[in-house]
Coordinates of C-alpha atoms and ligand atoms in Angstrom, one line a residue:
Chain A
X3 CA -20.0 49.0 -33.3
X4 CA -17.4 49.3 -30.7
X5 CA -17.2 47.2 -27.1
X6 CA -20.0 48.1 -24.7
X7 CA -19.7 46.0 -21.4
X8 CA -22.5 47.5 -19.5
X9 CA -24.7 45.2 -21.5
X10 CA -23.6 42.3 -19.3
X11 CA -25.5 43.2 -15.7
X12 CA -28.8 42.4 -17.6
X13 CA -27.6 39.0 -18.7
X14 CA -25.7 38.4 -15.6
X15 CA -28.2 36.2 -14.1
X16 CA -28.5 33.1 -17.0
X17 CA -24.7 33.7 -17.3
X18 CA -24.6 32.7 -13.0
X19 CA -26.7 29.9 -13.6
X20 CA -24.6 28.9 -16.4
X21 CA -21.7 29.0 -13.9
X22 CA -23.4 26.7 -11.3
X23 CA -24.4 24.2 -13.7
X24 CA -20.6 24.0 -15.0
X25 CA -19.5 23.8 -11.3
X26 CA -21.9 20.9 -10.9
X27 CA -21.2 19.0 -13.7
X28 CA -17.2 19.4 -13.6
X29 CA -18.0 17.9 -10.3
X30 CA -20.2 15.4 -10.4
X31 CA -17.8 14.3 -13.6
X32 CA -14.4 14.7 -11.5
X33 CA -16.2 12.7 -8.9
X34 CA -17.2 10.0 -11.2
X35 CA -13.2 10.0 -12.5
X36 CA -12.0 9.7 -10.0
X37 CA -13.8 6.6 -8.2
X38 CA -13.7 5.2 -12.0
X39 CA -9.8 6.1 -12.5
X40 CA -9.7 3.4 -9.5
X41 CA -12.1 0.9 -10.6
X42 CA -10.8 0.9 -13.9
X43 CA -6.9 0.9 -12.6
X44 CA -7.3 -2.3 -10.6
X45 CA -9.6 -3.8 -13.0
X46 CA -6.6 -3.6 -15.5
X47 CA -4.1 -5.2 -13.3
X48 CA -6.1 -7.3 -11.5
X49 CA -8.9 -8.7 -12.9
X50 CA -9.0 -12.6 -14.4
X51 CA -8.9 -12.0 -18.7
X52 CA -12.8 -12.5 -19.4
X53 CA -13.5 -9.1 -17.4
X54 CA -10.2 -7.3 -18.5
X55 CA -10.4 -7.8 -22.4
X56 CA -14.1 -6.2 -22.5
X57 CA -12.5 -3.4 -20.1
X58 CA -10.2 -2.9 -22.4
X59 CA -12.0 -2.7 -25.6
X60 CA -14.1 0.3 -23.5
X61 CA -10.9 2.0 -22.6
X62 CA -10.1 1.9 -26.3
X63 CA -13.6 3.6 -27.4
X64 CA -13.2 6.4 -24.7
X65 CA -9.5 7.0 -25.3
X66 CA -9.6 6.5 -29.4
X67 CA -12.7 8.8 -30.2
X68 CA -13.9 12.2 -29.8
X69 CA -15.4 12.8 -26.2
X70 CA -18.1 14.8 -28.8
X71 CA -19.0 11.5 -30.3
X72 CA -19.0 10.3 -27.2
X73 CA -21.4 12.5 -25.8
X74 CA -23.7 12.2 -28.5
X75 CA -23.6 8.6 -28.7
X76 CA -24.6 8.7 -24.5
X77 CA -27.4 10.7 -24.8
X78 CA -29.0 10.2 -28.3
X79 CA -27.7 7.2 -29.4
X80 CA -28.4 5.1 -25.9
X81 CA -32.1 6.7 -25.9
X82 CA -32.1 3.6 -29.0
X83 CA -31.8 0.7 -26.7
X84 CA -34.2 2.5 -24.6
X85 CA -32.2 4.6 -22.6
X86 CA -33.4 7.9 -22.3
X87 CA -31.0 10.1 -19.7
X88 CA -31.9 13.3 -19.0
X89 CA -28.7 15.7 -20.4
X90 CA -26.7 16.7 -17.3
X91 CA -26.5 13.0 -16.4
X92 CA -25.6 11.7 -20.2
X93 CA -22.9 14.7 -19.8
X94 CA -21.8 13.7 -16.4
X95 CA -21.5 10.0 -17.4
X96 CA -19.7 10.9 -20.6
X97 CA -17.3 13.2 -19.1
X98 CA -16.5 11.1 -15.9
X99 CA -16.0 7.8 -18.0
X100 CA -13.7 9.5 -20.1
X101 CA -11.3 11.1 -17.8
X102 CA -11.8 8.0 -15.7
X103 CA -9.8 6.4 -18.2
X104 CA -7.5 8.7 -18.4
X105 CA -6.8 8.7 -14.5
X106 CA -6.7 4.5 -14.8
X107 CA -3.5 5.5 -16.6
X108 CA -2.5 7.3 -14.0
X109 CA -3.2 5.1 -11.3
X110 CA -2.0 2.1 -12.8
X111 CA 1.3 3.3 -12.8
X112 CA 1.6 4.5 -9.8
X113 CA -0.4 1.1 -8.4
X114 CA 2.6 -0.7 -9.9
X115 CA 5.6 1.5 -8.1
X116 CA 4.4 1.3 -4.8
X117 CA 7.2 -0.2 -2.8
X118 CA 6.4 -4.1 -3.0
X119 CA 7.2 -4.0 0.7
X120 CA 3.9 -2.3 1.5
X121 CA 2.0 -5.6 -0.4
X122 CA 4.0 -7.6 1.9
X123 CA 3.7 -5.7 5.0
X124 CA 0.3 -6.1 4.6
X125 CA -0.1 -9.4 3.8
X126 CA 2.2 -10.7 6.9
X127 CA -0.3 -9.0 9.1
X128 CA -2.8 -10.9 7.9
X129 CA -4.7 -9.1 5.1
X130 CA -5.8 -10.9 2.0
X131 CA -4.8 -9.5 -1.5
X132 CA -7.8 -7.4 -2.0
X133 CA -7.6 -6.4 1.6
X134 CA -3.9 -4.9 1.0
X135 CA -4.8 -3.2 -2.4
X136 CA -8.0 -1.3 -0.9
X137 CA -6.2 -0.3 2.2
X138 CA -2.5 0.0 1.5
X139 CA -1.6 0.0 -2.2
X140 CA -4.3 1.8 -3.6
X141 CA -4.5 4.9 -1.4
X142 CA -0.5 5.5 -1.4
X143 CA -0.6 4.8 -5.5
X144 CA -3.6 7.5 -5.7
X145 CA -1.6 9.8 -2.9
X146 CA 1.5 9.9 -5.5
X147 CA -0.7 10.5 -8.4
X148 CA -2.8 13.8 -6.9
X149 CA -1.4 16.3 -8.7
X150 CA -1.7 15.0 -12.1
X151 CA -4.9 14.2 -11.7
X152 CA -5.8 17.9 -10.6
X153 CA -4.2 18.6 -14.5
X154 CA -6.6 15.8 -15.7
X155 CA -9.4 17.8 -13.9
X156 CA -8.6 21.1 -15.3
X157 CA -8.9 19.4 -18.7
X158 CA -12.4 18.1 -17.8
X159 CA -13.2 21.6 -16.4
X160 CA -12.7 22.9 -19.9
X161 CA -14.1 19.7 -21.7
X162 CA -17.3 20.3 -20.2
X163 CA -18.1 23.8 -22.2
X164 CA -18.9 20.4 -25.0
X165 CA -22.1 19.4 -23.1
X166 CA -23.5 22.0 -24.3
X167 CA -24.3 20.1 -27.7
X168 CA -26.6 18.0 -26.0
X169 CA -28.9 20.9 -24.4
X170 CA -27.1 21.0 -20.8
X171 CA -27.3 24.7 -19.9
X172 CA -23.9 25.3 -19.0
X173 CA -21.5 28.3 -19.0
X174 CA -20.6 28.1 -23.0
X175 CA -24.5 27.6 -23.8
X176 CA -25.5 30.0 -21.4
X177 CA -22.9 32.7 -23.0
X178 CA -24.3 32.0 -26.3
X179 CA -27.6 32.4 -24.9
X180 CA -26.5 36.0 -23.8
X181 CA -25.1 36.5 -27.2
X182 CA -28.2 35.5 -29.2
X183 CA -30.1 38.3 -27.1
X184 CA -27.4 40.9 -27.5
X185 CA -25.6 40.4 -30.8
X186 CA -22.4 40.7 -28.1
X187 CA -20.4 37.7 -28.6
X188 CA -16.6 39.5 -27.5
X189 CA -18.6 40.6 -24.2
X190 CA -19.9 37.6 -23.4
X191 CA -17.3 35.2 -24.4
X192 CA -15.0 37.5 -22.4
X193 CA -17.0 37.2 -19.7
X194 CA -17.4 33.3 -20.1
X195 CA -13.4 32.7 -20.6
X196 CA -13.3 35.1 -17.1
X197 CA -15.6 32.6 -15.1
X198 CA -14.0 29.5 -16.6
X199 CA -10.6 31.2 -15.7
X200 CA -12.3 31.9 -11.3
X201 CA -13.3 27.9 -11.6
X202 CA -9.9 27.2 -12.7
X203 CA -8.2 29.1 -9.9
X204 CA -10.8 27.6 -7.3
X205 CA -10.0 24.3 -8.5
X206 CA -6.3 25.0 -8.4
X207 CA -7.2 25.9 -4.7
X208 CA -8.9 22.9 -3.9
X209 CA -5.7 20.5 -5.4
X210 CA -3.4 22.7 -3.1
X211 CA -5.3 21.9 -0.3
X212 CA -5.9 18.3 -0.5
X213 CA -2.0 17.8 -1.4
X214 CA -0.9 20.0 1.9
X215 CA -3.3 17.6 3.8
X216 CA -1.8 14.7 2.6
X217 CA 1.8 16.1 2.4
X218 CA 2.6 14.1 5.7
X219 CA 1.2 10.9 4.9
X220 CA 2.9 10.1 1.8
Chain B
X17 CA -3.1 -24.1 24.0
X18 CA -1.4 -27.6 23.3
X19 CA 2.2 -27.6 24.4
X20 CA 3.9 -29.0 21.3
X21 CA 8.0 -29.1 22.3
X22 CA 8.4 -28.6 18.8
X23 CA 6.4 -25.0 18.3
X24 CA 8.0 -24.3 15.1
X25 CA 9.3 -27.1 13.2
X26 CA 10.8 -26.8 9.5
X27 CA 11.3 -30.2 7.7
X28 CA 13.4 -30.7 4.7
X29 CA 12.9 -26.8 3.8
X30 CA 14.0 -27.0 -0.3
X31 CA 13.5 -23.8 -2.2
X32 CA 14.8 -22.8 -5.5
X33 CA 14.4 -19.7 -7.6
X34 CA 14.5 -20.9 -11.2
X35 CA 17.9 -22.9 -11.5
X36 CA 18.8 -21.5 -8.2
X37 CA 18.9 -23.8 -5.3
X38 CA 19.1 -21.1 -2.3
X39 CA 17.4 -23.7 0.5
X40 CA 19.1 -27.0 -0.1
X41 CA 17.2 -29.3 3.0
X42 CA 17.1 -27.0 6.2
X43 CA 15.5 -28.5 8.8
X44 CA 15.1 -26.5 12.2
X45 CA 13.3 -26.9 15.5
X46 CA 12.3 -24.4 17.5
X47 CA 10.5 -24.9 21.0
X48 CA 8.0 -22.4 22.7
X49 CA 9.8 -19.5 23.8
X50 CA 12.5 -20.0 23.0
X51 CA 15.0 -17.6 20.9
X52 CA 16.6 -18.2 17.6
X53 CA 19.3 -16.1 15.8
X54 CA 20.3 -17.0 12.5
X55 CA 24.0 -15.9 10.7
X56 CA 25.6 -15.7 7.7
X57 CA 27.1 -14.1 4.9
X58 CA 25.2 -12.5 2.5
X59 CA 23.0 -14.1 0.0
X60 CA 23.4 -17.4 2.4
X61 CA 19.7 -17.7 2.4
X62 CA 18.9 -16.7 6.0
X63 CA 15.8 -14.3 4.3
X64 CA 14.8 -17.1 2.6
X65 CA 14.4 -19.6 5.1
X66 CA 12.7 -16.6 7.4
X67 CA 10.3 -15.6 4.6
X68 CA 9.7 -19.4 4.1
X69 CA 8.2 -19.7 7.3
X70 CA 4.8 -17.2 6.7
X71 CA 4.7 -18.2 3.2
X72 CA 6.1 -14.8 1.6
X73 CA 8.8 -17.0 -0.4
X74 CA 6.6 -20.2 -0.6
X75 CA 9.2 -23.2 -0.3
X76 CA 9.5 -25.5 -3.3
X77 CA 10.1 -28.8 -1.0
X78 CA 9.1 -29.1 2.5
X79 CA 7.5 -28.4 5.8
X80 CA 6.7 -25.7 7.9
X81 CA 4.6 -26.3 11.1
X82 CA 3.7 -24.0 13.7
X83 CA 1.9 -25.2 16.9
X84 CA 1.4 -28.0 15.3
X85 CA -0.5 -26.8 12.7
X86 CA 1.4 -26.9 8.5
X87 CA 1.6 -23.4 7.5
X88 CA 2.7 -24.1 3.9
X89 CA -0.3 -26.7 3.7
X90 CA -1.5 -27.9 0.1
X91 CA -4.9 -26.9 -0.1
X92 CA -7.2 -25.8 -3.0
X93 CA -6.1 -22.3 -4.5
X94 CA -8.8 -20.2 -2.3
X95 CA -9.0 -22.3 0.8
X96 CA -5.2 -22.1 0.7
X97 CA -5.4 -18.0 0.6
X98 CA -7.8 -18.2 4.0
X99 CA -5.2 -21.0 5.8
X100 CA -2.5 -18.4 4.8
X101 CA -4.1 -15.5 6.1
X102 CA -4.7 -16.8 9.6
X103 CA -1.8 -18.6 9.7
X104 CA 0.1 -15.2 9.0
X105 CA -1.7 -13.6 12.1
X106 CA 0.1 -15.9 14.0
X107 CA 3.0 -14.8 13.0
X108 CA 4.4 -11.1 13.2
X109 CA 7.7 -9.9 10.8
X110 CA 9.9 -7.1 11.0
X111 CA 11.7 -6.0 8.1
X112 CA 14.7 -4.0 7.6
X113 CA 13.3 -1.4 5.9
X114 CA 10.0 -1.0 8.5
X115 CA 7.8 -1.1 5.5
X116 CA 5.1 1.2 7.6
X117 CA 2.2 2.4 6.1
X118 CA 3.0 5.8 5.1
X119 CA -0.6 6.8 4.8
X120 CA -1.2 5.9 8.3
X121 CA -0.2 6.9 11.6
X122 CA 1.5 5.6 13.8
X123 CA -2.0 4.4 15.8
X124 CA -3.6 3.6 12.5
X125 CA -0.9 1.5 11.6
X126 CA -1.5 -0.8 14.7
X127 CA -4.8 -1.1 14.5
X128 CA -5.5 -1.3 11.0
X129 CA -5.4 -5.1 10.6
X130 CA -7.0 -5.6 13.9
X131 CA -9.8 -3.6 13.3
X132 CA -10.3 -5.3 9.8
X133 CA -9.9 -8.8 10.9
X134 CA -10.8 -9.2 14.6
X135 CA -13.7 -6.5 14.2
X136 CA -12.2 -4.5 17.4
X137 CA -14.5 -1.6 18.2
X138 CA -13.1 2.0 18.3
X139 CA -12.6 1.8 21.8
X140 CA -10.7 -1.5 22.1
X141 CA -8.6 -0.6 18.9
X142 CA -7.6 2.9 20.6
X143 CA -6.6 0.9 23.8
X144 CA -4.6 -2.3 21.6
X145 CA -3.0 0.7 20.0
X146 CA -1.7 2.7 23.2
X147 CA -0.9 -0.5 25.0
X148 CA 1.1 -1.3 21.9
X149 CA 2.9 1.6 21.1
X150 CA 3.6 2.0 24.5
X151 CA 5.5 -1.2 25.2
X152 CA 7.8 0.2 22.5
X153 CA 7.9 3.6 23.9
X154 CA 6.2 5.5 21.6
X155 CA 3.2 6.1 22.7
X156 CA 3.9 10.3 22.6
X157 CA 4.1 9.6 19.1
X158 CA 0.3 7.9 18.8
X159 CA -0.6 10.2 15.9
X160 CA 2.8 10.6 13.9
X161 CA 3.0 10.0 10.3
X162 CA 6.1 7.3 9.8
X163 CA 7.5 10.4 8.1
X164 CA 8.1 12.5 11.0
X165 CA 9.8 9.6 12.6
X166 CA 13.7 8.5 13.2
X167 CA 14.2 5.3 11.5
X168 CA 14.6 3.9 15.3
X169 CA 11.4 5.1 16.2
X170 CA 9.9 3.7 12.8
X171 CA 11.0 0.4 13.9
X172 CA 9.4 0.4 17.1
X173 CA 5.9 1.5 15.6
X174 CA 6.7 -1.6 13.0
X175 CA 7.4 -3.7 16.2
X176 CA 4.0 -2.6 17.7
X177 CA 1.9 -3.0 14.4
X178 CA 3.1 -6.3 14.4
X179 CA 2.4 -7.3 17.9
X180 CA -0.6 -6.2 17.7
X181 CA -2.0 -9.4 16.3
X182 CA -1.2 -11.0 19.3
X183 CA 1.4 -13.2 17.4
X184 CA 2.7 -16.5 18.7
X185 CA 5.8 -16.4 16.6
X186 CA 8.5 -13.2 15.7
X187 CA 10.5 -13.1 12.7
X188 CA 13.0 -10.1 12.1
X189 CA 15.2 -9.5 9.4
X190 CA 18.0 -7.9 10.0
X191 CA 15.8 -5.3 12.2
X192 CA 18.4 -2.5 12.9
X193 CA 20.9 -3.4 9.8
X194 CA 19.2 -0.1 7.8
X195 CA 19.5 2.1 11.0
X196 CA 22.0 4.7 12.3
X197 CA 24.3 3.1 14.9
X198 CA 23.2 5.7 17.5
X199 CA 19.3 4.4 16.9
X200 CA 20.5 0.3 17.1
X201 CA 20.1 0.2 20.4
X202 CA 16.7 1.7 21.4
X203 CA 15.4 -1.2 18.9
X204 CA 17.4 -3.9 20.5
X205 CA 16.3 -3.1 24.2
X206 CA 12.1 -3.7 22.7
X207 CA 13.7 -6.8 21.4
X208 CA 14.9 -7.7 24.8
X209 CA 11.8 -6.6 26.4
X210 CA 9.8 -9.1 24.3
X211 CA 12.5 -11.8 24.9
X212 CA 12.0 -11.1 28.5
X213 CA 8.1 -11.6 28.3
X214 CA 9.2 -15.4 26.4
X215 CA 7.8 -14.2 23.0
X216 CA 9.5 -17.0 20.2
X217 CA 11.1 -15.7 18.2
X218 CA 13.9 -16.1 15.0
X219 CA 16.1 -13.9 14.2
X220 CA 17.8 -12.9 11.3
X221 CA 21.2 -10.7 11.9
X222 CA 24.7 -9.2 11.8
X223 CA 25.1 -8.1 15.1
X224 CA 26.8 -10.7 17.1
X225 CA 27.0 -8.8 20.4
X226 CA 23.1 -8.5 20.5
X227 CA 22.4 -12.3 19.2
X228 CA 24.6 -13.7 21.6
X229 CA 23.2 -11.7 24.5
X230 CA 19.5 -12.4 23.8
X231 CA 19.7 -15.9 22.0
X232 CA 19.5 -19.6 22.8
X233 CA 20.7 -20.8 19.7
X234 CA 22.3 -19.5 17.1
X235 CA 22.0 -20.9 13.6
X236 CA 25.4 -20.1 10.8
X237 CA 23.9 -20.7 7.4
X238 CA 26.0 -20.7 4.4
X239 CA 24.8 -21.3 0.5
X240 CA 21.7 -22.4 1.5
X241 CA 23.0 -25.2 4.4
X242 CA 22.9 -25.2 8.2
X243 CA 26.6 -25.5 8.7
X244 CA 26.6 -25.3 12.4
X245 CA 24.3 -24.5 15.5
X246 CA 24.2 -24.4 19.4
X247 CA 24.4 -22.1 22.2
X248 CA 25.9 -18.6 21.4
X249 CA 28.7 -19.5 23.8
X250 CA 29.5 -22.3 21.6
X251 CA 28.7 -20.9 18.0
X252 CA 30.7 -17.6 18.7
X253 CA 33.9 -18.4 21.2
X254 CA 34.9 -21.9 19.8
X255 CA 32.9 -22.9 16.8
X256 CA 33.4 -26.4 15.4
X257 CA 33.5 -25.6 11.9
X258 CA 36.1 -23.9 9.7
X259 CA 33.5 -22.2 7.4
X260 CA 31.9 -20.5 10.6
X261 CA 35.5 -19.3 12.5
X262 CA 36.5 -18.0 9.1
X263 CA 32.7 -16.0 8.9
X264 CA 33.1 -14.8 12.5
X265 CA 37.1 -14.2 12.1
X266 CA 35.6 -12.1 8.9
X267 CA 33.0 -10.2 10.1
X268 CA 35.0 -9.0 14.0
X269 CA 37.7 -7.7 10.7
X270 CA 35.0 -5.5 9.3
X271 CA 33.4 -4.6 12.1
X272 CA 36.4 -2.9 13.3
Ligands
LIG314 N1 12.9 -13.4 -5.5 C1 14.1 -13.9 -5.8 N2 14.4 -14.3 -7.1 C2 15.6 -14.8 -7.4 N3 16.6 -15.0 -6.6 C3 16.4 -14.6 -5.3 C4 15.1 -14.0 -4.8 N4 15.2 -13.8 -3.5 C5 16.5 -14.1 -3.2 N5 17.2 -14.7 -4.2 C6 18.5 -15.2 -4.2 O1 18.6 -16.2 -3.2 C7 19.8 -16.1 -2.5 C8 19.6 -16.0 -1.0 O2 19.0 -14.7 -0.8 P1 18.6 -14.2 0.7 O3 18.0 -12.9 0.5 O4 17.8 -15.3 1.4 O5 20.0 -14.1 1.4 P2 20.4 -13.5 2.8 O6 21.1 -14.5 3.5 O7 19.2 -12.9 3.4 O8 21.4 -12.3 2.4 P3 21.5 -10.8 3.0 O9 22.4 -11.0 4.3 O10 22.2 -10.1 2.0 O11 20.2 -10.3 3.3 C9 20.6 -15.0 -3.1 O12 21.5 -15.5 -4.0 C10 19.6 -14.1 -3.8 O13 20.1 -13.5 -4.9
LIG315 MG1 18.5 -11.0 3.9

């Protein structure tokens, strides 16, 4: 049985929807990364030892295991101890914690070699510590660190086709959804990769834009 | 507004980094208005003693009081973080390498700490910032990132952001030492300006021509003393001290 592409129009539509739900999730996820990434940063360089040790010990689960486990553990093992998340948020909560860590490392360092005059300049206006960090140190640290975090977001982009073990309808499960009708997994997984591939670019757009908005502040 | 002769007073200012004695007892009075320049060779202590004075190097020994009020106070870790903090309002600094706020124009630079700590509406932040930035000339430049701006002009926002607070005090470190020559002097003339309007201020420099046109004192510190002080007339044309004619005698050599 050769290649036969005109099977795909039928399927098209659960294929779309697959595509929404993988845009909304790599959102939601890069979203939650990001703001985390942050939390997470100055909660490692900042915070007093009783809050930074457990922080750390998390950083180590999400770094050190498979985001699979991860992902299961979120949405069947929590359901346990009583919580009981519906998929697309267990996936957007395991995603986003686990790139947030990986942008913490990101952000730390860059936290770290912003100029110390900035700090300074801040403080002899007037601003407290905190003050300085939120609205000096942080945004120039996360400024110098925008473009490996887009890399950081591709990876989740691609990360997310793993949701679908826990039910979440996404591109990948929507594909094999296709295939299970049509016996035409090269078609299908063709036509997945070529979607995943348009996010990509649109997401490469997106990084391009933000860093030629904020090429002049930096 | 009490009218305390001494408006900046340092007492017995001691400060040591690890074994390093760089402050060894500096005591300094300054009265309202009135214009301090401070000299000396390099690694003297003259940053020190400046950053001493809002608490950026706290002092290991000593007294700073400003309007009769101790900025380096001893008070309880977090009480002592708000006492610093509204001290430091008091008191604006300008640093030799701007340190603006790259992320911010030139506006949002002015009015950032204002807006945060004196709750200034839209409105009256837009007008503290264009009544700012035009006393130091920039006011075309209102929405300019510090990195479309000439170092000069950087300065001058710097100046601005700092008056904004409405300071009683100026400190400057060596202001126009990281500038091109040609961009010294529009700096200098918004120094003058404020010297004109009576702001206090100390000031921390190499240029001896500026310091002696715009001071009323001039301090010569060397390894962490106060080796002479008085009138620039005095200070620069017929010091007392050896260490401060061979400084001066020095320093005309290599600016020539
Ligand atoms: N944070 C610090 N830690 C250790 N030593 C320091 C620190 N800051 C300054 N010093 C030392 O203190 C001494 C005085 O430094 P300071 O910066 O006050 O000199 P300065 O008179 O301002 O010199 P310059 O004209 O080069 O700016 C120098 O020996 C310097 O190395
Ligand atoms: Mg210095």
């Amino acid at each position: 049985m050769g290649l036969d592409f005109t099977v795909i129009p039928k399927h098209i539509d659960i294929i779309l929807l697959g595509c929404l739900w993988t845009i909304a999730i790599t959102a939601a996820a890069a979203l939650l990364s990001f703001f985390g990434g942050i939390f997470f940063a100055v909660i490692a360089l900042y915070a007093p030892a009783v809050i930074r040790l457990p922080f750390r010990l998390f950083e180590w689960v999400f770094m050190g295991t498979p985001l699979l486990l991860q992902l299961f553990l979120i949405y069947f093992g929590l359901v346990q101890i009583g919580v009981d998340l519906p998929a697309f948020v267990a996936g957007v909560i395991g995603l986003g914690l686990h790139f947030a860590v990986y942008n913490s490392e990101l952000i730390q360092t860059a936290i770290l070699s912003v100029d110390k005059g900035q700090m300074e300049a801040a403080r002899t206006v007037g601003l407290s510590r905190g003050q300085a960090l939120r609205k000096v140190v942080v945004p120039q640290a996360v400024r110098a660190v925008i473009p490996p975090i887009g890399n950081n977001m591709i990876a989740l982009l691609k990360d997310s086709a793993l949701v679908s073990v826990i039910g979440v309808s996404e591109l990948t499960l929507s594909a094999q959804r296709a295939i299970g009708a049509t016996y035409r997994p090269f078609e299908f997984y063709i036509l997945a990769a070529a979607f995943y591939y348009a996010i990509n670019l649109g997401m490469e757009w997106v990084q391009r834009k933000i860093e030629r908005r904020i090429a002049l502040s930096r | 507004m009490t009218d305390h002769k001494e408006f900046v007073q340092i007492r017995h200012a001691q400060k040591s980094f690890g074994a390093l004695e760089v402050l060894k007892d500096i005591s300094l009075t300054v009265e309202r208005g009135q214009i301090v320049a401070i000299i000396g060779p390099s690694g003297s202590g003259k940053s020190t003693l400046l950053r001493a004075i809002n608490d950026l190097d706290p002092l290991t020994g000593g007294e700073v009081w400003l309007d009769g009020v101790q900025v380096n106070r001893s008070l309880p870790f977090r009480q002592y973080e708000k006492h610093i903090n509204q001290m430091r309002q008091d008191i604006g600094m300008v640093f030799q390498h701007f340190n603006l706020f790259p992320h911010m124009t030139a506006r949002e630079n002015v009015t950032m700490a204002p807006k945060m700590l004196k709750g200034l509406s839209k409105d009256e932040a837009d007008a503290l910032a264009r009544e700012q930035l035009d006393k130091v000339g920039m006011l075309e430049r209102i929405d300019y990132y510090p990195s479309q701006l000439s170092g000069g002009q950087k300065q001058r926002v710097a100046i601005a952001r700092a008056l904004a607070m409405k300071p009683k005090l100026m400190l400057f470190d060596e202001a126009t030492s990281a500038l091109d020559p040609e961009l010294v002097d529009e700096v200098n003339q918004v120094m003058k300006k404020l010297a004109e309007e009576h702001m206090t201020m100390i000031i921390v420099t190499h240029e001896m021509d500026f310091a002696a046109s715009v001071c009323d004192r001039v301090l010569f510190m060397d390894q962490g003393v106060v080796v002479e002080e008085g009138p620039p007339e005095v200070v620069f044309k017929s010091p007392e001290k050896e260490r401060t004619r061979a400084f001066l005698r020095k320093h005309l050599e290599g600016a020539r």
